[in-house]
XYZ file of C-alpha atoms in Angstrom:
432
model
C 233.561 156.882 24.826
C 231.516 159.218 23.265
C 233.653 159.560 20.222
C 233.679 155.774 19.417
C 230.054 155.955 19.717
C 229.730 158.762 16.991
C 232.769 156.716 15.032
C 229.651 153.901 15.011
C 227.816 155.980 12.528
C 230.843 157.244 10.332
C 231.349 160.482 12.090
C 234.978 161.686 12.373
C 236.124 164.706 14.773
C 238.488 165.863 12.123
C 235.835 165.676 9.026
C 232.238 166.393 10.391
C 230.727 169.269 12.750
C 228.870 167.204 15.454
C 226.557 171.142 15.459
C 225.968 170.187 11.534
C 224.880 166.881 12.110
C 222.183 167.463 14.594
C 221.274 170.386 12.845
C 220.806 168.316 9.850
C 218.677 165.552 11.622
C 216.247 168.030 12.764
C 215.792 169.790 9.843
C 215.164 165.978 7.926
C 212.616 165.181 10.971
C 210.775 168.234 10.758
C 210.176 167.729 6.656
C 208.971 164.133 7.709
C 207.249 164.978 10.524
C 203.627 164.955 8.530
C 203.347 161.601 7.794
C 202.542 161.208 12.042
C 199.198 162.347 10.473
C 199.108 161.477 7.147
C 199.799 157.764 7.499
C 196.746 156.867 9.904
C 194.368 158.789 7.880
C 195.137 157.049 5.114
C 194.903 153.578 6.358
C 190.900 155.080 8.034
C 189.477 153.512 4.746
C 190.415 149.978 5.927
C 188.585 150.016 9.603
C 185.601 148.764 8.243
C 187.821 145.612 7.142
C 188.742 144.909 10.725
C 192.259 146.848 10.322
C 193.196 148.222 13.868
C 193.676 151.741 12.556
C 194.716 153.215 16.182
C 197.585 151.310 16.106
C 198.887 152.491 12.766
C 200.171 155.625 14.532
C 202.831 154.024 17.195
C 203.405 150.947 14.470
C 204.904 153.843 11.734
C 206.697 155.420 14.192
C 208.264 152.341 15.258
C 208.835 151.482 11.979
C 210.466 154.678 11.156
C 212.588 154.289 14.208
C 214.313 151.079 13.272
C 214.843 151.940 9.812
C 216.565 155.145 10.550
C 218.744 153.164 13.123
C 219.578 150.787 10.796
C 220.365 153.731 8.521
C 222.258 155.096 10.984
C 224.499 152.474 12.422
C 224.700 149.853 9.101
C 224.688 152.625 6.499
C 226.169 155.475 8.080
C 224.304 157.707 5.960
C 221.939 160.597 6.601
C 219.012 158.985 4.993
C 215.245 159.167 6.939
C 213.390 155.981 6.448
C 209.556 155.431 7.154
C 206.703 153.827 5.112
C 205.993 154.922 1.582
C 203.247 156.794 0.511
C 203.266 155.511 -3.135
C 203.093 151.769 -1.934
C 200.996 152.730 0.983
C 198.410 153.708 -1.420
C 198.865 150.274 -3.726
C 198.900 148.748 -0.475
C 195.643 150.342 0.469
C 193.446 151.022 -2.445
C 194.317 148.178 -5.166
C 195.083 145.198 -2.445
C 192.780 145.832 -0.178
C 189.747 147.663 -1.727
C 190.081 147.044 -5.813
C 190.976 143.723 -4.983
C 189.388 142.637 -1.835
C 191.984 140.699 -0.560
C 192.325 141.209 3.500
C 194.898 143.380 4.998
C 196.452 140.341 6.069
C 197.172 139.316 2.573
C 198.878 142.731 1.931
C 201.364 142.499 5.058
C 202.352 138.856 4.007
C 203.369 140.513 0.320
C 205.261 143.112 2.039
C 207.095 140.751 4.353
C 208.209 138.763 1.278
C 208.819 141.462 -0.945
C 211.410 142.573 2.015
C 213.115 139.563 2.246
C 213.488 139.222 -2.013
C 214.626 142.653 -1.625
C 217.288 141.661 0.889
C 218.561 139.070 -0.701
C 219.113 141.288 -3.957
C 221.232 143.367 -1.695
C 223.151 140.327 -0.621
C 223.529 139.581 -4.297
C 225.093 141.677 -6.813
C 222.175 142.375 -8.690
C 222.231 145.650 -7.020
C 225.254 146.836 -8.296
C 224.187 145.610 -11.440
C 221.210 148.106 -11.507
C 223.069 150.854 -10.526
C 225.851 150.211 -13.330
C 223.266 150.126 -15.819
C 222.339 153.609 -15.066
C 224.360 156.314 -17.703
C 226.055 158.924 -15.867
C 224.096 161.559 -17.378
C 220.590 160.000 -15.954
C 222.461 159.823 -12.257
C 222.693 163.585 -12.490
C 219.215 164.112 -14.193
C 217.553 161.380 -11.586
C 219.287 164.337 -8.797
C 217.586 167.274 -10.534
C 214.347 165.468 -11.034
C 213.934 164.402 -7.549
C 214.717 168.244 -6.533
C 212.010 169.184 -8.797
C 209.681 166.246 -7.331
C 210.306 167.444 -3.419
C 209.651 170.907 -4.586
C 206.338 170.080 -6.199
C 205.489 168.384 -2.655
C 206.184 171.295 -1.124
C 204.316 173.621 -3.426
C 201.026 170.977 -2.736
C 201.462 170.789 0.892
C 201.571 174.516 1.079
C 198.140 174.521 -0.373
C 199.821 176.877 -3.403
C 198.610 174.212 -5.701
C 194.977 173.573 -6.476
C 194.482 170.014 -8.328
C 193.371 170.190 -11.896
C 192.424 167.814 -14.304
C 195.576 167.922 -16.277
C 198.026 170.680 -14.752
C 198.011 172.382 -11.109
C 197.355 176.165 -11.015
C 198.211 178.415 -8.481
C 195.316 179.135 -6.133
C 194.441 182.519 -4.246
C 197.453 183.983 -2.670
C 195.337 186.082 -0.092
C 194.703 182.820 2.070
C 197.113 182.756 5.755
C 198.344 179.324 4.748
C 199.698 180.995 1.593
C 201.266 183.910 2.577
C 202.946 182.207 5.356
C 204.468 179.917 2.883
C 205.549 182.972 0.794
C 206.840 184.274 4.108
C 208.666 180.968 4.581
C 210.221 180.923 1.408
C 211.271 184.606 1.492
C 213.195 184.066 4.497
C 214.820 180.510 3.982
C 215.875 181.760 0.537
C 217.718 184.818 2.136
C 219.360 182.436 4.908
C 220.808 180.210 2.144
C 221.746 183.425 0.251
C 223.362 184.624 3.237
C 224.911 181.398 3.954
C 223.729 180.748 7.770
C 224.131 177.638 9.329
C 221.038 175.875 10.014
C 219.052 178.095 7.991
C 216.536 175.653 6.814
C 216.083 174.364 10.468
C 215.693 178.391 11.638
C 213.005 178.665 8.822
C 211.147 176.454 10.291
C 211.086 177.538 13.318
C 210.674 181.059 12.618
C 207.809 180.534 10.250
C 206.110 178.012 12.743
C 206.203 181.151 15.228
C 205.044 183.533 12.952
C 201.957 181.177 11.851
C 201.073 181.744 15.287
C 199.142 185.204 15.443
C 198.277 184.338 11.628
C 196.205 181.493 12.777
C 197.791 178.582 10.866
C 199.672 177.347 13.649
C 197.532 175.838 15.889
C 198.770 175.987 19.491
C 198.063 172.170 20.849
C 196.327 171.956 24.352
C 198.584 168.820 25.207
C 201.991 168.478 24.480
C 202.319 164.871 25.941
C 200.192 162.048 24.949
C 200.389 157.956 25.501
C 201.000 155.795 22.346
C 198.589 153.127 21.596
C 200.044 149.493 21.518
C 200.829 148.012 18.359
C 200.309 144.741 19.672
C 197.007 143.917 17.427
C 199.308 144.542 14.307
C 202.397 142.549 15.057
C 203.188 139.617 12.903
C 199.540 139.312 11.049
C 200.997 137.177 8.354
C 199.517 133.647 7.104
C 200.806 131.096 4.926
C 197.646 130.301 3.391
C 198.057 133.147 0.872
C 201.404 131.488 -0.691
C 199.573 129.395 -2.950
C 197.556 132.365 -4.676
C 199.250 133.828 -7.890
C 197.487 137.454 -6.947
C 199.794 137.643 -3.732
C 203.285 137.084 -6.170
C 201.780 139.566 -8.756
C 201.390 141.877 -5.704
C 205.057 141.161 -4.599
C 206.869 141.741 -7.860
C 205.027 145.189 -8.402
C 206.115 146.207 -4.586
C 209.854 145.244 -5.219
C 210.112 146.814 -8.301
C 208.439 150.291 -7.022
C 210.499 149.748 -3.994
C 213.844 149.381 -5.498
C 213.839 151.881 -7.986
C 212.019 154.613 -5.536
C 214.832 153.781 -2.790
C 217.556 153.636 -5.658
C 216.387 156.754 -7.080
C 216.534 158.797 -4.306
C 219.912 157.425 -2.673
C 221.514 158.069 -6.091
C 220.257 161.516 -6.647
C 220.973 162.853 -3.688
C 224.413 161.292 -3.435
C 225.313 162.437 -6.595
C 224.270 165.955 -6.124
C 226.761 165.873 -2.940
C 229.682 164.916 -4.685
C 229.463 161.499 -3.003
C 229.458 159.579 -5.907
C 233.372 158.405 -6.805
C 235.103 159.278 -10.090
C 234.579 155.624 -11.039
C 230.627 156.266 -10.944
C 229.896 154.079 -7.659
C 228.699 155.298 -4.360
C 230.214 154.335 -1.231
C 228.465 152.311 1.493
C 225.477 151.530 -1.444
C 224.977 148.149 -0.775
C 224.569 149.329 3.286
C 221.947 151.837 2.415
C 219.906 149.594 0.079
C 220.255 146.275 2.768
C 219.254 148.918 5.563
C 216.242 149.763 3.320
C 215.394 146.229 2.652
C 215.694 145.035 6.496
C 213.339 148.103 7.392
C 210.683 146.974 4.808
C 211.003 143.251 6.472
C 210.718 144.829 10.237
C 207.824 147.454 9.317
C 205.737 144.513 7.646
C 206.297 142.725 11.329
C 204.913 145.947 12.677
C 201.948 146.331 10.361
C 203.088 148.793 8.282
C 203.279 148.790 4.318
C 206.860 148.878 2.768
C 209.308 151.357 4.533
C 211.571 153.421 1.694
C 214.417 156.135 1.946
C 212.359 159.338 2.014
C 213.360 161.986 -0.334
C 212.810 164.399 2.304
C 216.246 163.470 3.585
C 217.538 165.807 0.787
C 216.877 168.739 3.398
C 219.247 167.022 5.907
C 221.989 167.102 3.213
C 221.293 170.575 2.156
C 222.083 171.507 6.020
C 225.624 169.729 5.498
C 224.540 166.109 6.977
C 227.028 163.440 5.833
C 226.798 160.553 8.227
C 224.941 158.199 10.405
C 224.535 161.010 13.134
C 222.037 162.844 11.291
C 219.774 159.804 10.932
C 220.419 158.686 14.404
C 219.055 162.026 15.425
C 215.948 161.651 13.058
C 215.343 158.231 15.009
C 215.480 160.180 18.610
C 213.244 162.700 17.444
C 210.506 160.074 16.016
C 211.253 158.472 19.579
C 210.340 161.569 21.350
C 207.179 162.041 18.528
C 205.439 158.976 20.491
C 204.930 161.083 23.551
C 205.379 164.657 22.282
C 202.906 163.625 19.182
C 200.523 166.988 19.622
C 203.682 169.338 20.005
C 205.606 167.950 16.883
C 202.020 167.530 14.631
C 201.441 171.236 15.413
C 204.264 172.190 13.030
C 202.256 173.773 9.731
C 202.931 172.201 6.215
C 203.544 176.285 5.201
C 206.413 175.938 7.743
C 207.812 173.299 6.100
C 207.204 173.459 2.371
C 209.571 176.354 1.921
C 212.472 174.081 2.950
C 211.372 171.146 0.749
C 211.384 173.724 -2.050
C 215.087 174.699 -1.483
C 215.897 171.323 -1.285
C 214.886 170.936 -4.563
C 216.813 173.626 -5.530
C 219.742 172.139 -4.293
C 219.390 169.057 -6.286
C 218.546 170.771 -9.442
C 222.749 172.506 -9.598
C 223.053 168.727 -10.521
C 222.068 169.458 -14.243
C 225.256 171.479 -14.862
C 227.268 167.861 -15.111
C 224.597 167.216 -18.205
C 225.699 167.516 -21.700
C 223.738 170.220 -23.307
C 225.116 169.658 -26.911
C 224.456 165.820 -27.352
C 220.768 165.345 -27.724
C 220.929 161.452 -27.181
C 222.300 162.497 -23.833
C 220.178 165.054 -23.226
C 216.335 164.143 -24.183
C 216.513 160.948 -21.838
C 217.816 163.382 -18.833
C 214.749 165.624 -19.703
C 212.161 163.176 -19.652
C 213.892 162.069 -16.455
C 213.587 165.316 -14.690
C 210.069 166.337 -16.346
C 208.434 163.060 -15.723
C 209.040 163.042 -11.939
C 206.918 165.993 -10.805
C 204.514 165.211 -13.471
C 203.562 161.660 -12.493
C 204.596 161.953 -8.541
C 206.828 159.185 -9.231
C 210.231 158.818 -8.797
C 209.943 155.618 -10.493
C 208.437 156.829 -13.625
C 211.009 159.071 -14.282
C 214.140 156.746 -13.701
C 212.115 154.150 -16.050
C 211.054 157.121 -18.877
C 214.738 157.906 -18.819
C 216.272 154.580 -19.031
C 213.846 153.026 -21.812
C 214.425 156.410 -24.144
C 218.315 156.268 -23.643
C 218.154 152.800 -24.842
C 216.105 153.287 -27.650
C 217.613 156.080 -28.884
C 221.196 154.554 -28.597
C 219.780 151.704 -30.472
C 218.094 153.736 -33.423
C 220.659 156.314 -33.303
C 223.508 153.270 -34.336
C 220.630 151.658 -36.443
C 220.575 154.917 -38.515
C 224.167 155.209 -38.659
C 224.388 152.124 -40.314
C 221.758 152.268 -42.947
C 223.620 155.629 -43.658
C 227.276 154.714 -43.995
C 225.677 151.693 -46.346
C 224.342 153.903 -48.551
C 226.702 156.627 -48.907
C 229.960 154.567 -47.618
C 233.154 157.275 -47.463
C 236.202 156.187 -49.429
C 237.446 153.863 -46.387
C 234.437 152.278 -46.090
C 233.683 151.642 -50.003
C 237.571 149.960 -50.174
C 235.950 147.335 -47.554
C 232.606 146.921 -49.498
C 234.153 146.353 -52.544
């Protein structure tokens, strides 16, 4: 019975380790747990517009659970899903605050975007988009996401201060910064010694070390009862369908959702060697469909677009390869409905080193990029560079694709002009 249940998530007792999958899921969860506090805080500006902010915590967790369970049983891969931060900002700042539309308008746009994404996944457009990405850019996406995750780790630890153009290192004398450095040394040492579960062990160790340092806050209460998400359930309105701005918002959300998800999936799967020799990724259709269905479900629960989280790379780095890891992530988020104070006590300084190490893990894919072919290397370099600099996976992918196409076109054009002006003996005969 147990083996049949695990098989539903792609687990094989002959090829996989249950312990590894569990540790992988726990690691991914601990690097994603920050969203429990961040998402409600991000929604706070909408309280004045009548948005029931107090219900966001429960709604976000439920959307995360459903999306991650879809990934576990439908796609059978160890990806965690949750409401995306970039699209959450677009939902709040652009649609509601800047354009002045009610939050019901934004949720209606998220629902339609999710439905369109489902249709794209059912059709063949998803595969066409994937095959348009050259192999060199697929490896560059993996390395770029590595830098992106590492940057998030440094940011969340408080080590990087916001500058006007660049970030600079903050003082290293704060307890949080010192704890982060201790964590980076520990997780790096665990990785060098190839200790199984080293990333999770690092999180636990640094969290405990942070107690006497005053960085880890010991919660007064461990249990908490979740608030009902009913006020946010299916808050859609057909009256918005005739407004042109709605469809503009839908297309923007769809664009970012598709490329953010595709970039994360391609990057991580490519790095782990799960991409086949013909350039295809197993279960890609199911993975993307899980993402799309999670967005539809999230909209019904009252959340912004649900997407695949790049933090899943930490679980892959621990060896997770099946949906069992995703199932563990979903179980942990289910527990967090009632144990939120306990999980929220894990400091950013404890999870940040793990994100840096996951970035290192993904960075290894650069070895597959040709460093002698400038036409291949330049678009790959732009992809890797722009992801951490802009803070957007989508921006990096688009820059890489456009530059690849542009240089391929211009390179071919220049070669034709050169051949016409200075024909070889063979070409000269053809021109006569």
